[in-house]
JSON list of N, CA and C in Angstrom, two decimals:
[
{"chain": "Y", "resi": 1, "resn": "MET", "atom": "N", "xyz": [0.85, -1.18, 0.00]},
{"chain": "Y", "resi": 1, "resn": "MET", "atom": "CA", "xyz": [0.00, 0.00, 0.00]},
{"chain": "Y", "resi": 1, "resn": "MET", "atom": "C", "xyz": [0.89, 1.24, 0.00]},
{"chain": "Y", "resi": 2, "resn": "ASN", "atom": "N", "xyz": [0.52, 2.21, -0.79]},
{"chain": "Y", "resi": 2, "resn": "ASN", "atom": "CA", "xyz": [1.28, 3.46, -0.85]},
{"chain": "Y", "resi": 2, "resn": "ASN", "atom": "C", "xyz": [1.00, 4.29, 0.39]},
{"chain": "Y", "resi": 3, "resn": "HIS", "atom": "N", "xyz": [2.04, 4.93, 0.88]},
{"chain": "Y", "resi": 3, "resn": "HIS", "atom": "CA", "xyz": [1.89, 5.79, 2.04]},
{"chain": "Y", "resi": 3, "resn": "HIS", "atom": "C", "xyz": [1.76, 7.23, 1.59]},
{"chain": "Y", "resi": 4, "resn": "TYR", "atom": "N", "xyz": [1.06, 8.00, 2.38]},
{"chain": "Y", "resi": 4, "resn": "TYR", "atom": "CA", "xyz": [0.85, 9.41, 2.08]},
{"chain": "Y", "resi": 4, "resn": "TYR", "atom": "C", "xyz": [2.17, 10.16, 2.19]},
{"chain": "Y", "resi": 5, "resn": "ASP", "atom": "N", "xyz": [2.50, 10.89, 1.16]},
{"chain": "Y", "resi": 5, "resn": "ASP", "atom": "CA", "xyz": [3.71, 11.71, 1.15]},
{"chain": "Y", "resi": 5, "resn": "ASP", "atom": "C", "xyz": [3.31, 13.13, 0.77]},
{"chain": "Y", "resi": 6, "resn": "PRO", "atom": "N", "xyz": [3.29, 14.05, 1.75]},
{"chain": "Y", "resi": 6, "resn": "PRO", "atom": "CA", "xyz": [2.83, 15.41, 1.46]},
{"chain": "Y", "resi": 6, "resn": "PRO", "atom": "C", "xyz": [3.63, 16.10, 0.36]},
{"chain": "Y", "resi": 7, "resn": "GLU", "atom": "N", "xyz": [4.90, 15.84, 0.29]},
{"chain": "Y", "resi": 7, "resn": "GLU", "atom": "CA", "xyz": [5.73, 16.47, -0.74]},
{"chain": "Y", "resi": 7, "resn": "GLU", "atom": "C", "xyz": [5.32, 16.00, -2.13]},
{"chain": "Y", "resi": 8, "resn": "LYS", "atom": "N", "xyz": [4.99, 14.72, -2.24]},
{"chain": "Y", "resi": 8, "resn": "LYS", "atom": "CA", "xyz": [4.57, 14.17, -3.53]},
{"chain": "Y", "resi": 8, "resn": "LYS", "atom": "C", "xyz": [3.30, 14.88, -4.01]},
{"chain": "Y", "resi": 9, "resn": "TYR", "atom": "N", "xyz": [2.35, 15.10, -3.10]},
{"chain": "Y", "resi": 9, "resn": "TYR", "atom": "CA", "xyz": [1.11, 15.74, -3.50]},
{"chain": "Y", "resi": 9, "resn": "TYR", "atom": "C", "xyz": [1.28, 17.21, -3.80]},
{"chain": "Y", "resi": 10, "resn": "LYS", "atom": "N", "xyz": [2.22, 17.86, -3.14]},
{"chain": "Y", "resi": 10, "resn": "LYS", "atom": "CA", "xyz": [2.50, 19.26, -3.46]},
{"chain": "Y", "resi": 10, "resn": "LYS", "atom": "C", "xyz": [3.05, 19.37, -4.88]},
{"chain": "Y", "resi": 11, "resn": "ARG", "atom": "N", "xyz": [3.84, 18.38, -5.27]},
{"chain": "Y", "resi": 11, "resn": "ARG", "atom": "CA", "xyz": [4.43, 18.39, -6.61]},
{"chain": "Y", "resi": 11, "resn": "ARG", "atom": "C", "xyz": [3.41, 18.00, -7.68]},
{"chain": "Y", "resi": 12, "resn": "ASN", "atom": "N", "xyz": [2.40, 17.24, -7.30]},
{"chain": "Y", "resi": 12, "resn": "ASN", "atom": "CA", "xyz": [1.45, 16.73, -8.29]},
{"chain": "Y", "resi": 12, "resn": "ASN", "atom": "C", "xyz": [0.01, 17.00, -7.84]},
{"chain": "Y", "resi": 13, "resn": "PRO", "atom": "N", "xyz": [-0.50, 18.22, -8.07]},
{"chain": "Y", "resi": 13, "resn": "PRO", "atom": "CA", "xyz": [-1.86, 18.54, -7.62]},
{"chain": "Y", "resi": 13, "resn": "PRO", "atom": "C", "xyz": [-2.93, 17.70, -8.33]},
{"chain": "Y", "resi": 14, "resn": "GLU", "atom": "N", "xyz": [-2.65, 17.21, -9.52]},
{"chain": "Y", "resi": 14, "resn": "GLU", "atom": "CA", "xyz": [-3.63, 16.36, -10.21]},
{"chain": "Y", "resi": 14, "resn": "GLU", "atom": "C", "xyz": [-3.85, 15.06, -9.46]},
{"chain": "Y", "resi": 15, "resn": "ALA", "atom": "N", "xyz": [-2.78, 14.51, -8.89]},
{"chain": "Y", "resi": 15, "resn": "ALA", "atom": "CA", "xyz": [-2.92, 13.28, -8.10]},
{"chain": "Y", "resi": 15, "resn": "ALA", "atom": "C", "xyz": [-3.74, 13.56, -6.85]},
{"chain": "Y", "resi": 16, "resn": "GLN", "atom": "N", "xyz": [-3.55, 14.74, -6.28]},
{"chain": "Y", "resi": 16, "resn": "GLN", "atom": "CA", "xyz": [-4.32, 15.12, -5.09]},
{"chain": "Y", "resi": 16, "resn": "GLN", "atom": "C", "xyz": [-5.80, 15.22, -5.42]},
{"chain": "Y", "resi": 17, "resn": "ARG", "atom": "N", "xyz": [-6.12, 15.86, -6.53]},
{"chain": "Y", "resi": 17, "resn": "ARG", "atom": "CA", "xyz": [-7.53, 15.98, -6.94]},
{"chain": "Y", "resi": 17, "resn": "ARG", "atom": "C", "xyz": [-8.13, 14.61, -7.24]},
{"chain": "Y", "resi": 18, "resn": "ALA", "atom": "N", "xyz": [-7.36, 13.75, -7.88]},
{"chain": "Y", "resi": 18, "resn": "ALA", "atom": "CA", "xyz": [-7.86, 12.41, -8.20]},
{"chain": "Y", "resi": 18, "resn": "ALA", "atom": "C", "xyz": [-8.12, 11.61, -6.92]},
{"chain": "Y", "resi": 19, "resn": "ALA", "atom": "N", "xyz": [-7.24, 11.73, -5.95]},
{"chain": "Y", "resi": 19, "resn": "ALA", "atom": "CA", "xyz": [-7.42, 11.02, -4.68]},
{"chain": "Y", "resi": 19, "resn": "ALA", "atom": "C", "xyz": [-8.65, 11.54, -3.95]},
{"chain": "Y", "resi": 20, "resn": "ALA", "atom": "N", "xyz": [-8.84, 12.85, -3.95]},
{"chain": "Y", "resi": 20, "resn": "ALA", "atom": "CA", "xyz": [-10.01, 13.44, -3.29]},
{"chain": "Y", "resi": 20, "resn": "ALA", "atom": "C", "xyz": [-11.29, 12.99, -3.99]},
{"chain": "Y", "resi": 21, "resn": "LYS", "atom": "N", "xyz": [-11.27, 12.93, -5.31]},
{"chain": "Y", "resi": 21, "resn": "LYS", "atom": "CA", "xyz": [-12.45, 12.51, -6.06]},
{"chain": "Y", "resi": 21, "resn": "LYS", "atom": "C", "xyz": [-12.80, 11.05, -5.73]},
{"chain": "Y", "resi": 22, "resn": "ARG", "atom": "N", "xyz": [-11.79, 10.18, -5.65]},
{"chain": "Y", "resi": 22, "resn": "ARG", "atom": "CA", "xyz": [-12.04, 8.78, -5.30]},
{"chain": "Y", "resi": 22, "resn": "ARG", "atom": "C", "xyz": [-12.63, 8.68, -3.89]},
{"chain": "Y", "resi": 23, "resn": "TYR", "atom": "N", "xyz": [-12.08, 9.44, -2.95]},
{"chain": "Y", "resi": 23, "resn": "TYR", "atom": "CA", "xyz": [-12.55, 9.42, -1.57]},
{"chain": "Y", "resi": 23, "resn": "TYR", "atom": "C", "xyz": [-14.01, 9.85, -1.50]},
{"chain": "Y", "resi": 24, "resn": "TYR", "atom": "N", "xyz": [-14.35, 10.97, -2.12]},
{"chain": "Y", "resi": 24, "resn": "TYR", "atom": "CA", "xyz": [-15.72, 11.47, -2.04]},
{"chain": "Y", "resi": 24, "resn": "TYR", "atom": "C", "xyz": [-16.69, 10.57, -2.79]},
{"chain": "Y", "resi": 25, "resn": "GLN", "atom": "N", "xyz": [-16.27, 10.00, -3.90]},
{"chain": "Y", "resi": 25, "resn": "GLN", "atom": "CA", "xyz": [-17.15, 9.10, -4.65]},
{"chain": "Y", "resi": 25, "resn": "GLN", "atom": "C", "xyz": [-17.46, 7.86, -3.82]},
{"chain": "Y", "resi": 26, "resn": "LYS", "atom": "N", "xyz": [-16.43, 7.29, -3.19]},
{"chain": "Y", "resi": 26, "resn": "LYS", "atom": "CA", "xyz": [-16.63, 6.10, -2.37]},
{"chain": "Y", "resi": 26, "resn": "LYS", "atom": "C", "xyz": [-17.58, 6.40, -1.21]},
{"chain": "Y", "resi": 27, "resn": "ASN", "atom": "N", "xyz": [-17.38, 7.51, -0.54]},
{"chain": "Y", "resi": 27, "resn": "ASN", "atom": "CA", "xyz": [-18.22, 7.85, 0.60]},
{"chain": "Y", "resi": 27, "resn": "ASN", "atom": "C", "xyz": [-19.61, 8.29, 0.18]},
{"chain": "Y", "resi": 28, "resn": "HIS", "atom": "N", "xyz": [-19.74, 8.87, -1.00]},
{"chain": "Y", "resi": 28, "resn": "HIS", "atom": "CA", "xyz": [-21.05, 9.26, -1.51]},
{"chain": "Y", "resi": 28, "resn": "HIS", "atom": "C", "xyz": [-21.93, 8.02, -1.67]},
{"chain": "Y", "resi": 29, "resn": "GLU", "atom": "N", "xyz": [-21.37, 6.99, -2.26]},
{"chain": "Y", "resi": 29, "resn": "GLU", "atom": "CA", "xyz": [-22.13, 5.76, -2.46]},
{"chain": "Y", "resi": 29, "resn": "GLU", "atom": "C", "xyz": [-22.51, 5.13, -1.12]},
{"chain": "Y", "resi": 30, "resn": "LYS", "atom": "N", "xyz": [-21.60, 5.19, -0.16]},
{"chain": "Y", "resi": 30, "resn": "LYS", "atom": "CA", "xyz": [-21.86, 4.65, 1.18]},
{"chain": "Y", "resi": 30, "resn": "LYS", "atom": "C", "xyz": [-23.00, 5.42, 1.85]},
{"chain": "Y", "resi": 31, "resn": "ARG", "atom": "N", "xyz": [-22.98, 6.75, 1.75]},
{"chain": "Y", "resi": 31, "resn": "ARG", "atom": "CA", "xyz": [-24.05, 7.56, 2.33]},
{"chain": "Y", "resi": 31, "resn": "ARG", "atom": "C", "xyz": [-25.39, 7.26, 1.68]},
{"chain": "Y", "resi": 32, "resn": "LEU", "atom": "N", "xyz": [-25.40, 7.10, 0.36]},
{"chain": "Y", "resi": 32, "resn": "LEU", "atom": "CA", "xyz": [-26.65, 6.78, -0.34]},
{"chain": "Y", "resi": 32, "resn": "LEU", "atom": "C", "xyz": [-27.22, 5.45, 0.12]},
{"chain": "Y", "resi": 33, "resn": "ARG", "atom": "N", "xyz": [-26.35, 4.44, 0.31]},
{"chain": "Y", "resi": 33, "resn": "ARG", "atom": "CA", "xyz": [-26.81, 3.13, 0.78]},
{"chain": "Y", "resi": 33, "resn": "ARG", "atom": "C", "xyz": [-27.42, 3.24, 2.17]},
{"chain": "Y", "resi": 34, "resn": "LYS", "atom": "N", "xyz": [-26.75, 3.98, 3.07]},
{"chain": "Y", "resi": 34, "resn": "LYS", "atom": "CA", "xyz": [-27.27, 4.13, 4.43]},
{"chain": "Y", "resi": 34, "resn": "LYS", "atom": "C", "xyz": [-28.59, 4.89, 4.43]},
{"chain": "Y", "resi": 35, "resn": "GLN", "atom": "N", "xyz": [-28.70, 5.92, 3.61]},
{"chain": "Y", "resi": 35, "resn": "GLN", "atom": "CA", "xyz": [-29.95, 6.69, 3.55]},
{"chain": "Y", "resi": 35, "resn": "GLN", "atom": "C", "xyz": [-31.09, 5.83, 3.01]},
{"chain": "Y", "resi": 36, "resn": "LYS", "atom": "N", "xyz": [-30.81, 5.04, 1.99]},
{"chain": "Y", "resi": 36, "resn": "LYS", "atom": "CA", "xyz": [-31.85, 4.16, 1.43]},
{"chain": "Y", "resi": 36, "resn": "LYS", "atom": "C", "xyz": [-32.30, 3.14, 2.46]},
{"chain": "Y", "resi": 37, "resn": "GLU", "atom": "N", "xyz": [-31.35, 2.58, 3.20]},
{"chain": "Y", "resi": 37, "resn": "GLU", "atom": "CA", "xyz": [-31.68, 1.61, 4.24]},
{"chain": "Y", "resi": 37, "resn": "GLU", "atom": "C", "xyz": [-32.57, 2.26, 5.31]},
{"chain": "Y", "resi": 38, "resn": "TYR", "atom": "N", "xyz": [-32.23, 3.46, 5.72]},
{"chain": "Y", "resi": 38, "resn": "TYR", "atom": "CA", "xyz": [-33.04, 4.18, 6.72]},
{"chain": "Y", "resi": 38, "resn": "TYR", "atom": "C", "xyz": [-34.44, 4.44, 6.17]},
{"chain": "Y", "resi": 39, "resn": "ASP", "atom": "N", "xyz": [-34.50, 4.94, 4.94]},
{"chain": "Y", "resi": 39, "resn": "ASP", "atom": "CA", "xyz": [-35.80, 5.23, 4.33]},
{"chain": "Y", "resi": 39, "resn": "ASP", "atom": "C", "xyz": [-36.67, 3.97, 4.24]},
{"chain": "Y", "resi": 40, "resn": "ASP", "atom": "N", "xyz": [-36.05, 2.86, 3.86]},
{"chain": "Y", "resi": 40, "resn": "ASP", "atom": "CA", "xyz": [-36.80, 1.61, 3.74]},
{"chain": "Y", "resi": 40, "resn": "ASP", "atom": "C", "xyz": [-37.33, 1.16, 5.11]},
{"chain": "Y", "resi": 41, "resn": "ASN", "atom": "N", "xyz": [-36.52, 1.33, 6.15]},
{"chain": "Y", "resi": 41, "resn": "ASN", "atom": "CA", "xyz": [-36.93, 0.90, 7.49]},
{"chain": "Y", "resi": 41, "resn": "ASN", "atom": "C", "xyz": [-37.96, 1.82, 8.13]},
{"chain": "Y", "resi": 42, "resn": "HIS", "atom": "N", "xyz": [-38.04, 3.06, 7.69]},
{"chain": "Y", "resi": 42, "resn": "HIS", "atom": "CA", "xyz": [-38.93, 4.04, 8.31]},
{"chain": "Y", "resi": 42, "resn": "HIS", "atom": "C", "xyz": [-39.93, 4.63, 7.32]},
{"chain": "Y", "resi": 43, "resn": "ARG", "atom": "N", "xyz": [-40.27, 3.87, 6.30]},
{"chain": "Y", "resi": 43, "resn": "ARG", "atom": "CA", "xyz": [-41.14, 4.38, 5.24]},
{"chain": "Y", "resi": 43, "resn": "ARG", "atom": "C", "xyz": [-42.49, 4.88, 5.77]},
{"chain": "Y", "resi": 44, "resn": "ALA", "atom": "N", "xyz": [-43.12, 4.13, 6.66]},
{"chain": "Y", "resi": 44, "resn": "ALA", "atom": "CA", "xyz": [-44.44, 4.53, 7.17]},
{"chain": "Y", "resi": 44, "resn": "ALA", "atom": "C", "xyz": [-44.35, 5.87, 7.91]},
{"chain": "Y", "resi": 45, "resn": "GLU", "atom": "N", "xyz": [-43.33, 6.01, 8.76]},
{"chain": "Y", "resi": 45, "resn": "GLU", "atom": "CA", "xyz": [-43.17, 7.27, 9.50]},
{"chain": "Y", "resi": 45, "resn": "GLU", "atom": "C", "xyz": [-42.92, 8.44, 8.56]},
{"chain": "Y", "resi": 46, "resn": "LEU", "atom": "N", "xyz": [-42.08, 8.23, 7.57]},
{"chain": "Y", "resi": 46, "resn": "LEU", "atom": "CA", "xyz": [-41.76, 9.29, 6.62]},
{"chain": "Y", "resi": 46, "resn": "LEU", "atom": "C", "xyz": [-43.00, 9.70, 5.83]},
{"chain": "Y", "resi": 47, "resn": "ASN", "atom": "N", "xyz": [-43.78, 8.72, 5.39]},
{"chain": "Y", "resi": 47, "resn": "ASN", "atom": "CA", "xyz": [-45.00, 9.04, 4.65]},
{"chain": "Y", "resi": 47, "resn": "ASN", "atom": "C", "xyz": [-45.99, 9.82, 5.51]},
{"chain": "Y", "resi": 48, "resn": "LYS", "atom": "N", "xyz": [-46.09, 9.45, 6.79]},
{"chain": "Y", "resi": 48, "resn": "LYS", "atom": "CA", "xyz": [-46.99, 10.16, 7.70]},
{"chain": "Y", "resi": 48, "resn": "LYS", "atom": "C", "xyz": [-46.55, 11.62, 7.84]},
{"chain": "Y", "resi": 49, "resn": "LYS", "atom": "N", "xyz": [-45.25, 11.85, 8.01]},
{"chain": "Y", "resi": 49, "resn": "LYS", "atom": "CA", "xyz": [-44.73, 13.22, 8.13]},
{"chain": "Y", "resi": 49, "resn": "LYS", "atom": "C", "xyz": [-45.00, 14.02, 6.86]},
{"chain": "Y", "resi": 50, "resn": "HIS", "atom": "N", "xyz": [-44.82, 13.39, 5.72]},
{"chain": "Y", "resi": 50, "resn": "HIS", "atom": "CA", "xyz": [-45.06, 14.08, 4.44]},
{"chain": "Y", "resi": 50, "resn": "HIS", "atom": "C", "xyz": [-46.52, 14.48, 4.31]},
{"chain": "Y", "resi": 51, "resn": "ARG", "atom": "N", "xyz": [-47.42, 13.56, 4.68]},
{"chain": "Y", "resi": 51, "resn": "ARG", "atom": "CA", "xyz": [-48.85, 13.87, 4.62]},
{"chain": "Y", "resi": 51, "resn": "ARG", "atom": "C", "xyz": [-49.21, 15.01, 5.56]},
{"chain": "Y", "resi": 52, "resn": "GLU", "atom": "N", "xyz": [-48.65, 15.00, 6.78]},
{"chain": "Y", "resi": 52, "resn": "GLU", "atom": "CA", "xyz": [-48.93, 16.07, 7.75]},
{"chain": "Y", "resi": 52, "resn": "GLU", "atom": "C", "xyz": [-48.42, 17.41, 7.23]},
{"chain": "Y", "resi": 53, "resn": "ASN", "atom": "N", "xyz": [-47.22, 17.43, 6.70]},
{"chain": "Y", "resi": 53, "resn": "ASN", "atom": "CA", "xyz": [-46.66, 18.68, 6.17]},
{"chain": "Y", "resi": 53, "resn": "ASN", "atom": "C", "xyz": [-47.47, 19.19, 4.99]},
{"chain": "Y", "resi": 54, "resn": "TYR", "atom": "N", "xyz": [-47.91, 18.29, 4.13]},
{"chain": "Y", "resi": 54, "resn": "TYR", "atom": "CA", "xyz": [-48.72, 18.69, 2.97]},
{"chain": "Y", "resi": 54, "resn": "TYR", "atom": "C", "xyz": [-50.05, 19.27, 3.44]},
{"chain": "Y", "resi": 55, "resn": "ALA", "atom": "N", "xyz": [-50.65, 18.64, 4.45]},
{"chain": "Y", "resi": 55, "resn": "ALA", "atom": "CA", "xyz": [-51.93, 19.13, 4.98]},
{"chain": "Y", "resi": 55, "resn": "ALA", "atom": "C", "xyz": [-51.76, 20.53, 5.57]},
{"chain": "Y", "resi": 56, "resn": "LYS", "atom": "N", "xyz": [-50.65, 20.78, 6.26]},
{"chain": "Y", "resi": 56, "resn": "LYS", "atom": "CA", "xyz": [-50.39, 22.11, 6.82]},
{"chain": "Y", "resi": 56, "resn": "LYS", "atom": "C", "xyz": [-50.26, 23.14, 5.71]},
{"chain": "Y", "resi": 57, "resn": "LEU", "atom": "N", "xyz": [-49.56, 22.80, 4.66]},
{"chain": "Y", "resi": 57, "resn": "LEU", "atom": "CA", "xyz": [-49.39, 23.73, 3.54]},
{"chain": "Y", "resi": 57, "resn": "LEU", "atom": "C", "xyz": [-50.73, 24.04, 2.89]},
{"chain": "Y", "resi": 58, "resn": "LYS", "atom": "N", "xyz": [-51.56, 23.02, 2.70]},
{"chain": "Y", "resi": 58, "resn": "LYS", "atom": "CA", "xyz": [-52.86, 23.22, 2.06]},
{"chain": "Y", "resi": 58, "resn": "LYS", "atom": "C", "xyz": [-53.78, 24.06, 2.94]},
{"chain": "Y", "resi": 59, "resn": "SER", "atom": "N", "xyz": [-53.68, 23.90, 4.27]},
{"chain": "Y", "resi": 59, "resn": "SER", "atom": "CA", "xyz": [-54.56, 24.66, 5.17]},
{"chain": "Y", "resi": 59, "resn": "SER", "atom": "C", "xyz": [-54.14, 26.13, 5.25]},
{"chain": "Y", "resi": 60, "resn": "GLN", "atom": "N", "xyz": [-52.90, 26.44, 4.90]},
{"chain": "Y", "resi": 60, "resn": "GLN", "atom": "CA", "xyz": [-52.42, 27.83, 4.92]},
{"chain": "Y", "resi": 60, "resn": "GLN", "atom": "C", "xyz": [-52.92, 28.61, 3.71]},
{"chain": "Y", "resi": 61, "resn": "ASP", "atom": "N", "xyz": [-53.26, 27.93, 2.65]},
{"chain": "Y", "resi": 61, "resn": "ASP", "atom": "CA", "xyz": [-53.71, 28.61, 1.42]},
{"chain": "Y", "resi": 61, "resn": "ASP", "atom": "C", "xyz": [-55.04, 29.27, 1.56]}
]
């Protein structure tokens, strides 16, 4: 495994951007999976909240 070398990244900003892009892409997919799992487990509660909020908006009109 390659070790982090700050001097190397200072010399090569493209490598730094590529590493950051890989990091954020990997974590983005992980966050999406966790959010979907939460949504699936709490679907009834979420739907109830959405209906309540919609009813409040309609009553304000």
